[in-house]
């Protein structure tokens, strides 16, 4: 999967390069509340929740006809647009992530509830419900950030108490579940951001006190930790400019 440039308008339609200049209607008769976009080969997948907490899905494919390469007119690209056969009610969803192979959609709420949707089933209309629903934070902790690990097949979850965990889609005799496969050494305060490395299975987490840690998921261990504010003589300036760290 790759990420390409896109622009989002202030309303509910968005033009996306290189899929032509005409905007796509991400939601019907509602404003967009949250959005996730994934490009895999020639397939663009857009998932959007609207102001009525309804999930909409659409898949756009570039047409690759024999003479497409010779179109020098500068017009809009020829695309096929397919909308999901049904919509879904998703109350409370604040973040969405699309798996790297466009098979699974992860919908997460601030209270830590994660829902897993089979995208192909949703497009056909035979996914009548979510494949899995589970709380990915415990003890009343709130979700603070979430990201996909390299390859887009597992999810890293951070909470407002410094907790960090990795979750994976598991197939069993009773169907599909979302299971925690690793926990990592927690940080000292609520985590404000996590990001994964592009080429290796490492990730970085930063908490509210300015602590930064690097983790390796394969070894399930922390490989580095420091405090950004104490390490720099300009820490006080950094503190003033970054209220989240105060």
mmCIF file of N, CA and C in Angstrom, residues 109-163:
data_model
loop_
_atom_site.group_PDB
_atom_site.id
_atom_site.type_symbol
_atom_site.label_atom_id
_atom_site.label_comp_id
_atom_site.label_asym_id
_atom_site.label_seq_id
_atom_site.Cartn_x
_atom_site.Cartn_y
_atom_site.Cartn_z
ATOM 1 N N UNK A 109 -12.741 3.872 19.253
ATOM 2 C CA UNK A 109 -13.399 4.926 20.019
ATOM 3 C C UNK A 109 -12.505 5.367 21.163
ATOM 4 N N UNK A 110 -12.767 6.560 21.691
ATOM 5 C CA UNK A 110 -11.933 7.115 22.754
ATOM 6 C C UNK A 110 -11.945 6.250 24.009
ATOM 7 N N UNK A 111 -13.023 5.509 24.250
ATOM 8 C CA UNK A 111 -13.088 4.652 25.436
ATOM 9 C C UNK A 111 -12.327 3.343 25.265
ATOM 10 N N UNK A 112 -11.667 3.160 24.119
ATOM 11 C CA UNK A 112 -10.859 1.965 23.897
ATOM 12 C C UNK A 112 -11.554 0.856 23.144
ATOM 13 N N UNK A 113 -12.812 1.044 22.764
ATOM 14 C CA UNK A 113 -13.528 0.012 22.016
ATOM 15 C C UNK A 113 -13.033 -0.017 20.578
ATOM 16 N N UNK A 114 -12.630 -1.206 20.122
ATOM 17 C CA UNK A 114 -12.180 -1.396 18.741
ATOM 18 C C UNK A 114 -13.152 -2.332 18.034
ATOM 19 N N UNK A 115 -13.550 -1.933 16.839
ATOM 20 C CA UNK A 115 -14.408 -2.770 15.996
ATOM 21 C C UNK A 115 -13.628 -3.122 14.736
ATOM 22 N N UNK A 116 -13.828 -4.339 14.253
ATOM 23 C CA UNK A 116 -13.130 -4.836 13.074
ATOM 24 C C UNK A 116 -14.158 -5.166 12.001
ATOM 25 N N UNK A 117 -13.998 -4.570 10.815
ATOM 26 C CA UNK A 117 -14.951 -4.784 9.728
ATOM 27 C C UNK A 117 -14.253 -5.404 8.530
ATOM 28 N N UNK A 118 -14.858 -6.442 7.967
ATOM 29 C CA UNK A 118 -14.385 -7.087 6.748
ATOM 30 C C UNK A 118 -14.759 -6.181 5.570
ATOM 31 N N UNK A 119 -13.768 -5.520 4.967
ATOM 32 C CA UNK A 119 -14.049 -4.543 3.922
ATOM 33 C C UNK A 119 -14.653 -5.200 2.688
ATOM 34 N N UNK A 120 -14.119 -6.334 2.267
ATOM 35 C CA UNK A 120 -14.659 -7.006 1.082
ATOM 36 C C UNK A 120 -16.104 -7.428 1.308
ATOM 37 N N UNK A 121 -16.382 -7.940 2.496
ATOM 38 C CA UNK A 121 -17.753 -8.320 2.823
ATOM 39 C C UNK A 121 -18.679 -7.124 2.848
ATOM 40 N N UNK A 122 -18.175 -5.995 3.348
ATOM 41 C CA UNK A 122 -18.986 -4.779 3.383
ATOM 42 C C UNK A 122 -19.288 -4.276 1.975
ATOM 43 N N UNK A 123 -18.308 -4.367 1.079
ATOM 44 C CA UNK A 123 -18.532 -3.919 -0.292
ATOM 45 C C UNK A 123 -19.561 -4.807 -0.993
ATOM 46 N N UNK A 124 -19.554 -6.104 -0.694
ATOM 47 C CA UNK A 124 -20.530 -7.023 -1.305
ATOM 48 C C UNK A 124 -21.901 -6.915 -0.659
ATOM 49 N N UNK A 125 -21.923 -6.478 0.612
ATOM 50 C CA UNK A 125 -23.182 -6.380 1.337
ATOM 51 C C UNK A 125 -23.498 -7.578 2.205
ATOM 52 N N UNK A 126 -22.573 -8.558 2.302
ATOM 53 C CA UNK A 126 -22.855 -9.741 3.111
ATOM 54 C C UNK A 126 -22.168 -9.714 4.474
ATOM 55 N N UNK A 127 -21.468 -8.627 4.804
ATOM 56 C CA UNK A 127 -20.945 -8.447 6.169
ATOM 57 C C UNK A 127 -22.010 -7.702 6.959
ATOM 58 N N UNK A 128 -22.856 -8.458 7.649
ATOM 59 C CA UNK A 128 -23.997 -7.857 8.332
ATOM 60 C C UNK A 128 -23.616 -7.186 9.641
ATOM 61 N N UNK A 129 -22.468 -7.540 10.174
ATOM 62 C CA UNK A 129 -22.034 -6.971 11.446
ATOM 63 C C UNK A 129 -20.521 -6.930 11.461
ATOM 64 N N UNK A 130 -19.959 -6.422 12.549
ATOM 65 C CA UNK A 130 -18.512 -6.376 12.688
ATOM 66 C C UNK A 130 -17.967 -7.769 12.982
ATOM 67 N N UNK A 131 -16.780 -8.051 12.463
ATOM 68 C CA UNK A 131 -16.164 -9.361 12.677
ATOM 69 C C UNK A 131 -15.703 -9.543 14.105
ATOM 70 N N UNK A 132 -15.339 -8.437 14.768
ATOM 71 C CA UNK A 132 -14.880 -8.508 16.155
ATOM 72 C C UNK A 132 -15.109 -7.164 16.825
ATOM 73 N N UNK A 133 -15.342 -7.205 18.139
ATOM 74 C CA UNK A 133 -15.441 -6.009 18.975
ATOM 75 C C UNK A 133 -14.741 -6.308 20.284
ATOM 76 N N UNK A 134 -13.786 -5.465 20.668
ATOM 77 C CA UNK A 134 -13.017 -5.716 21.883
ATOM 78 C C UNK A 134 -12.472 -4.386 22.401
ATOM 79 N N UNK A 135 -12.315 -4.301 23.730
ATOM 80 C CA UNK A 135 -11.681 -3.133 24.328
ATOM 81 C C UNK A 135 -10.164 -3.332 24.298
ATOM 82 N N UNK A 136 -9.448 -2.396 23.691
ATOM 83 C CA UNK A 136 -7.996 -2.511 23.567
ATOM 84 C C UNK A 136 -7.266 -1.731 24.661
ATOM 85 N N UNK A 137 -7.999 -1.064 25.528
ATOM 86 C CA UNK A 137 -7.419 -0.452 26.726
ATOM 87 C C UNK A 137 -8.133 -1.052 27.928
ATOM 88 N N UNK A 138 -7.450 -1.090 29.066
ATOM 89 C CA UNK A 138 -8.037 -1.698 30.252
ATOM 90 C C UNK A 138 -8.028 -0.765 31.442
ATOM 91 N N UNK A 139 -8.793 -1.137 32.468
ATOM 92 C CA UNK A 139 -8.790 -0.399 33.721
ATOM 93 C C UNK A 139 -9.298 1.016 33.613
ATOM 94 N N UNK A 140 -10.173 1.278 32.636
ATOM 95 C CA UNK A 140 -10.711 2.622 32.486
ATOM 96 C C UNK A 140 -9.827 3.580 31.719
ATOM 97 N N UNK A 141 -8.701 3.098 31.178
ATOM 98 C CA UNK A 141 -7.805 3.967 30.406
ATOM 99 C C UNK A 141 -8.475 4.385 29.104
ATOM 100 N N UNK A 142 -8.115 5.566 28.627
ATOM 101 C CA UNK A 142 -8.667 6.107 27.393
ATOM 102 C C UNK A 142 -7.643 5.985 26.269
ATOM 103 N N UNK A 143 -8.142 5.742 25.091
ATOM 104 C CA UNK A 143 -7.272 5.681 23.924
ATOM 105 C C UNK A 143 -6.683 7.055 23.641
ATOM 106 N N UNK A 144 -5.355 7.127 23.465
ATOM 107 C CA UNK A 144 -4.722 8.418 23.178
ATOM 108 C C UNK A 144 -4.141 8.482 21.774
ATOM 109 N N UNK A 145 -3.688 7.348 21.231
ATOM 110 C CA UNK A 145 -3.212 7.327 19.851
ATOM 111 C C UNK A 145 -3.177 5.881 19.368
ATOM 112 N N UNK A 146 -3.203 5.721 18.048
ATOM 113 C CA UNK A 146 -3.190 4.390 17.443
ATOM 114 C C UNK A 146 -2.560 4.498 16.069
ATOM 115 N N UNK A 147 -1.824 3.477 15.658
ATOM 116 C CA UNK A 147 -1.213 3.475 14.337
ATOM 117 C C UNK A 147 -1.017 2.036 13.880
ATOM 118 N N UNK A 148 -0.849 1.861 12.586
ATOM 119 C CA UNK A 148 -0.545 0.546 12.024
ATOM 120 C C UNK A 148 0.958 0.334 12.017
ATOM 121 N N UNK A 149 1.361 -0.902 12.268
ATOM 122 C CA UNK A 149 2.769 -1.252 12.164
ATOM 123 C C UNK A 149 3.110 -1.517 10.696
ATOM 124 N N UNK A 150 4.391 -1.609 10.388
ATOM 125 C CA UNK A 150 4.869 -1.880 9.043
ATOM 126 C C UNK A 150 4.079 -3.027 8.409
ATOM 127 N N UNK A 151 3.574 -2.813 7.214
ATOM 128 C CA UNK A 151 2.801 -3.827 6.511
ATOM 129 C C UNK A 151 1.315 -3.710 6.718
ATOM 130 N N UNK A 152 0.915 -2.961 7.758
ATOM 131 C CA UNK A 152 -0.501 -2.725 7.993
ATOM 132 C C UNK A 152 -1.281 -3.934 8.440
ATOM 133 N N UNK A 153 -0.610 -4.899 9.111
ATOM 134 C CA UNK A 153 -1.320 -6.106 9.535
ATOM 135 C C UNK A 153 -1.478 -6.200 11.050
ATOM 136 N N UNK A 154 -0.938 -5.239 11.783
ATOM 137 C CA UNK A 154 -1.159 -5.197 13.221
ATOM 138 C C UNK A 154 -1.266 -3.744 13.660
ATOM 139 N N UNK A 155 -1.891 -3.542 14.832
ATOM 140 C CA UNK A 155 -2.209 -2.201 15.311
ATOM 141 C C UNK A 155 -1.484 -1.940 16.623
ATOM 142 N N UNK A 156 -0.861 -0.766 16.723
ATOM 143 C CA UNK A 156 -0.250 -0.324 17.969
ATOM 144 C C UNK A 156 -1.204 0.637 18.662
ATOM 145 N N UNK A 157 -1.437 0.396 19.942
ATOM 146 C CA UNK A 157 -2.409 1.164 20.706
ATOM 147 C C UNK A 157 -1.712 1.809 21.900
ATOM 148 N N UNK A 158 -1.975 3.107 22.119
ATOM 149 C CA UNK A 158 -1.439 3.838 23.271
ATOM 150 C C UNK A 158 -2.591 4.423 24.067
ATOM 151 N N UNK A 159 -2.409 4.530 25.401
ATOM 152 C CA UNK A 159 -3.497 5.073 26.215
ATOM 153 C C UNK A 159 -3.023 6.238 27.078
ATOM 154 N N UNK A 160 -3.965 6.834 27.794
ATOM 155 C CA UNK A 160 -3.668 8.037 28.574
ATOM 156 C C UNK A 160 -3.027 7.727 29.918
ATOM 157 N N UNK A 161 -2.647 6.480 30.148
ATOM 158 C CA UNK A 161 -1.913 6.106 31.359
ATOM 159 C C UNK A 161 -0.509 5.595 31.039
ATOM 160 N N UNK A 162 -0.082 5.760 29.805
ATOM 161 C CA UNK A 162 1.259 5.344 29.411
ATOM 162 C C UNK A 162 1.335 3.945 28.855
ATOM 163 N N UNK A 163 0.205 3.237 28.749
ATOM 164 C CA UNK A 163 0.208 1.867 28.268
ATOM 165 C C UNK A 163 0.407 1.764 26.769
#
